[in-house]
Amino acid sequence: QLQLVESGGGLVQPGEFLRLSCAASGHSVEHYAIAWFRQAPGKEREEVSCIDAGDAGKKYADFAEGRFYISRDNAANKVWLNIDRLEPEDTAVYYCAAEFWGLCHRLVMGDYDVWGQGTQVTVSS
């Protein structure tokens, strides 16, 4: 049974950089599509980025293009989300989710079977 644990969130100032980690256990993360979602207070959860099982491709939400970067480290069994030039609007709980042998362009939020508990990112001066 795959389990996911997010970390790396915190309180940062606008313009700073954060690297979020999604650590997998119980199974090899390379066999899963891994997506990052976020949920801001009072808003619906939205997808940020996704990386295909087997690293065939990546997908980014329009707002994430240019500032967000997803990558996978199979040796460490982790998926990373780099966030550059953080903005107050990035304040949210960030979650990673997994779908076995998934391809990002075919998946919607309800397809993901495994979720982490989330990590809080707060961007404020």
PDB file of C-alpha atoms in Angstrom:
ATOM      1  CA  GLN A   1       0.000   0.000   0.000  1.00  0.00           C
ATOM      2  CA  LEU A   2       1.489   3.297  -1.138  1.00  0.00           C
ATOM      3  CA  GLN A   3       1.620   6.082   1.415  1.00  0.00           C
ATOM      4  CA  LEU A   4       2.512   9.706   0.757  1.00  0.00           C
ATOM      5  CA  VAL A   5       3.884  12.315   3.140  1.00  0.00           C
ATOM      6  CA  GLU A   6       4.338  15.952   2.143  1.00  0.00           C
ATOM      7  CA  SER A   7       6.857  18.297   3.722  1.00  0.00           C
ATOM      8  CA  GLY A   8       8.706  21.516   3.011  1.00  0.00           C
ATOM      9  CA  GLY A   9       5.942  24.027   3.594  1.00  0.00           C
ATOM     10  CA  GLY A  10       6.233  27.011   5.863  1.00  0.00           C
ATOM     11  CA  LEU A  11       5.922  30.757   6.235  1.00  0.00           C
ATOM     12  CA  VAL A  12       7.833  32.625   3.544  1.00  0.00           C
ATOM     13  CA  GLN A  13       7.975  36.133   2.170  1.00  0.00           C
ATOM     14  CA  PRO A  14       6.793  37.098  -1.313  1.00  0.00           C
ATOM     15  CA  GLY A  15       9.436  36.471  -3.927  1.00  0.00           C
ATOM     16  CA  GLU A  16      11.090  33.612  -2.069  1.00  0.00           C
ATOM     17  CA  PHE A  17      11.529  29.982  -3.145  1.00  0.00           C
ATOM     18  CA  LEU A  18      10.181  26.778  -1.653  1.00  0.00           C
ATOM     19  CA  ARG A  19      10.771  23.135  -2.461  1.00  0.00           C
ATOM     20  CA  LEU A  20       7.989  20.810  -1.414  1.00  0.00           C
ATOM     21  CA  SER A  21       8.624  17.107  -1.031  1.00  0.00           C
ATOM     22  CA  CYS A  22       6.238  14.203  -1.499  1.00  0.00           C
ATOM     23  CA  ALA A  23       7.848  11.149   0.070  1.00  0.00           C
ATOM     24  CA  ALA A  24       6.451   7.759  -0.874  1.00  0.00           C
ATOM     25  CA  SER A  25       6.633   4.515   1.053  1.00  0.00           C
ATOM     26  CA  GLY A  26       5.288   1.033   0.575  1.00  0.00           C
ATOM     27  CA  HIS A  27       5.720   1.032  -3.178  1.00  0.00           C
ATOM     28  CA  SER A  28       7.956   2.491  -5.860  1.00  0.00           C
ATOM     29  CA  VAL A  29       6.800   5.989  -6.770  1.00  0.00           C
ATOM     30  CA  GLU A  30       8.035   5.624 -10.365  1.00  0.00           C
ATOM     31  CA  HIS A  31       5.021   3.429 -11.135  1.00  0.00           C
ATOM     32  CA  TYR A  32       2.571   6.189 -10.261  1.00  0.00           C
ATOM     33  CA  ALA A  33       1.384   9.408 -11.771  1.00  0.00           C
ATOM     34  CA  ILE A  34       1.963  11.938  -8.995  1.00  0.00           C
ATOM     35  CA  ALA A  35       0.055  15.203  -8.898  1.00  0.00           C
ATOM     36  CA  TRP A  36       0.300  18.218  -6.659  1.00  0.00           C
ATOM     37  CA  PHE A  37      -2.919  19.945  -5.661  1.00  0.00           C
ATOM     38  CA  ARG A  38      -3.518  22.950  -3.461  1.00  0.00           C
ATOM     39  CA  GLN A  39      -6.436  24.297  -1.497  1.00  0.00           C
ATOM     40  CA  ALA A  40      -6.578  27.881  -0.333  1.00  0.00           C
ATOM     41  CA  PRO A  41      -8.906  28.997   2.492  1.00  0.00           C
ATOM     42  CA  GLY A  42     -12.454  29.224   1.222  1.00  0.00           C
ATOM     43  CA  LYS A  43     -11.565  27.892  -2.210  1.00  0.00           C
ATOM     44  CA  GLU A  44     -11.856  24.571  -3.978  1.00  0.00           C
ATOM     45  CA  ARG A  45      -8.900  22.248  -4.301  1.00  0.00           C
ATOM     46  CA  GLU A  46      -7.110  22.731  -7.616  1.00  0.00           C
ATOM     47  CA  GLU A  47      -4.452  20.851  -9.493  1.00  0.00           C
ATOM     48  CA  VAL A  48      -1.045  22.482  -9.712  1.00  0.00           C
ATOM     49  CA  SER A  49       1.084  19.991 -11.606  1.00  0.00           C
ATOM     50  CA  CYS A  50       1.399  16.329 -12.459  1.00  0.00           C
ATOM     51  CA  ILE A  51       4.127  13.944 -13.611  1.00  0.00           C
ATOM     52  CA  ASP A  52       3.278  10.770 -15.512  1.00  0.00           C
ATOM     53  CA  ALA A  53       4.084   7.292 -14.292  1.00  0.00           C
ATOM     54  CA  GLY A  54       7.414   6.439 -15.860  1.00  0.00           C
ATOM     55  CA  ASP A  55       8.090  10.167 -16.363  1.00  0.00           C
ATOM     56  CA  ALA A  56       6.549  10.157 -19.823  1.00  0.00           C
ATOM     57  CA  GLY A  57       5.331  13.701 -19.428  1.00  0.00           C
ATOM     58  CA  LYS A  58       4.411  16.558 -17.159  1.00  0.00           C
ATOM     59  CA  LYS A  59       1.439  18.852 -16.889  1.00  0.00           C
ATOM     60  CA  TYR A  60       1.071  22.280 -15.310  1.00  0.00           C
ATOM     61  CA  ALA A  61      -1.945  24.424 -14.556  1.00  0.00           C
ATOM     62  CA  ASP A  62      -1.936  27.721 -16.421  1.00  0.00           C
ATOM     63  CA  PHE A  63      -1.148  29.648 -13.247  1.00  0.00           C
ATOM     64  CA  ALA A  64       1.772  27.315 -12.535  1.00  0.00           C
ATOM     65  CA  GLU A  65       3.579  27.746 -15.833  1.00  0.00           C
ATOM     66  CA  GLY A  66       6.943  29.405 -15.365  1.00  0.00           C
ATOM     67  CA  ARG A  67       7.098  29.393 -11.538  1.00  0.00           C
ATOM     68  CA  PHE A  68       6.377  25.796 -10.613  1.00  0.00           C
ATOM     69  CA  TYR A  69       8.515  22.807 -11.506  1.00  0.00           C
ATOM     70  CA  ILE A  70       7.740  19.150 -10.789  1.00  0.00           C
ATOM     71  CA  SER A  71      10.381  16.452 -10.721  1.00  0.00           C
ATOM     72  CA  ARG A  72      10.838  12.912  -9.508  1.00  0.00           C
ATOM     73  CA  ASP A  73      13.753  11.201  -7.743  1.00  0.00           C
ATOM     74  CA  ASN A  74      13.148   7.475  -8.044  1.00  0.00           C
ATOM     75  CA  ALA A  75      16.196   6.562  -5.956  1.00  0.00           C
ATOM     76  CA  ALA A  76      14.833   8.649  -3.070  1.00  0.00           C
ATOM     77  CA  ASN A  77      11.251   7.601  -3.837  1.00  0.00           C
ATOM     78  CA  LYS A  78      10.188  11.253  -3.822  1.00  0.00           C
ATOM     79  CA  VAL A  79       8.496  13.789  -6.031  1.00  0.00           C
ATOM     80  CA  TRP A  80       9.413  17.419  -5.680  1.00  0.00           C
ATOM     81  CA  LEU A  81       7.537  20.632  -6.389  1.00  0.00           C
ATOM     82  CA  ASN A  82       9.699  23.709  -6.720  1.00  0.00           C
ATOM     83  CA  ILE A  83       7.889  27.019  -6.380  1.00  0.00           C
ATOM     84  CA  ASP A  84       9.750  30.144  -7.443  1.00  0.00           C
ATOM     85  CA  ARG A  85       8.893  33.801  -6.814  1.00  0.00           C
ATOM     86  CA  LEU A  86       6.182  32.938  -4.313  1.00  0.00           C
ATOM     87  CA  GLU A  87       3.121  35.179  -4.221  1.00  0.00           C
ATOM     88  CA  PRO A  88       0.542  35.685  -1.462  1.00  0.00           C
ATOM     89  CA  GLU A  89      -1.966  33.971  -3.770  1.00  0.00           C
ATOM     90  CA  ASP A  90       0.103  30.776  -3.449  1.00  0.00           C
ATOM     91  CA  THR A  91      -0.942  30.494   0.194  1.00  0.00           C
ATOM     92  CA  ALA A  92      -2.650  27.112   0.515  1.00  0.00           C
ATOM     93  CA  VAL A  93      -2.348  23.595   1.798  1.00  0.00           C
ATOM     94  CA  TYR A  94      -0.439  21.602  -0.806  1.00  0.00           C
ATOM     95  CA  TYR A  95      -1.228  17.925  -1.288  1.00  0.00           C
ATOM     96  CA  CYS A  96       0.352  15.222  -3.389  1.00  0.00           C
ATOM     97  CA  ALA A  97      -1.712  12.376  -4.802  1.00  0.00           C
ATOM     98  CA  ALA A  98      -0.971   9.189  -6.715  1.00  0.00           C
ATOM     99  CA  GLU A  99      -2.585   7.058  -9.390  1.00  0.00           C
ATOM    100  CA  PHE A 100      -1.041   3.714 -10.359  1.00  0.00           C
ATOM    101  CA  TRP A 101       0.373   3.819 -13.891  1.00  0.00           C
ATOM    102  CA  GLY A 102      -1.516   7.003 -14.540  1.00  0.00           C
ATOM    103  CA  LEU A 103      -1.044   9.482 -17.368  1.00  0.00           C
ATOM    104  CA  CYS A 104      -1.647  13.049 -16.285  1.00  0.00           C
ATOM    105  CA  HIS A 105      -3.619  14.227 -19.294  1.00  0.00           C
ATOM    106  CA  ARG A 106      -6.203  11.493 -18.652  1.00  0.00           C
ATOM    107  CA  LEU A 107      -6.643  12.101 -14.932  1.00  0.00           C
ATOM    108  CA  VAL A 108      -8.914  14.342 -12.916  1.00  0.00           C
ATOM    109  CA  MET A 109      -8.823  14.881  -9.185  1.00  0.00           C
ATOM    110  CA  GLY A 110     -11.311  12.123  -8.433  1.00  0.00           C
ATOM    111  CA  ASP A 111      -9.122   9.533 -10.138  1.00  0.00           C
ATOM    112  CA  TYR A 112      -6.327   9.716  -7.596  1.00  0.00           C
ATOM    113  CA  ASP A 113      -6.490   6.895  -5.074  1.00  0.00           C
ATOM    114  CA  VAL A 114      -3.790   7.862  -2.597  1.00  0.00           C
ATOM    115  CA  TRP A 115      -3.382  11.259  -0.929  1.00  0.00           C
ATOM    116  CA  GLY A 116      -0.981  12.734   1.536  1.00  0.00           C
ATOM    117  CA  GLN A 117      -2.002  14.790   4.565  1.00  0.00           C
ATOM    118  CA  GLY A 118      -0.848  18.102   3.090  1.00  0.00           C
ATOM    119  CA  THR A 119       1.727  20.750   3.939  1.00  0.00           C
ATOM    120  CA  GLN A 120       0.850  24.376   4.643  1.00  0.00           C
ATOM    121  CA  VAL A 121       2.445  27.115   2.569  1.00  0.00           C
ATOM    122  CA  THR A 122       1.897  30.670   3.761  1.00  0.00           C
ATOM    123  CA  VAL A 123       3.257  33.591   1.777  1.00  0.00           C
ATOM    124  CA  SER A 124       3.178  36.837   3.691  1.00  0.00           C
ATOM    125  CA  SER A 125       5.354  39.836   4.388  1.00  0.00           C
TER     126      SER A 125
END
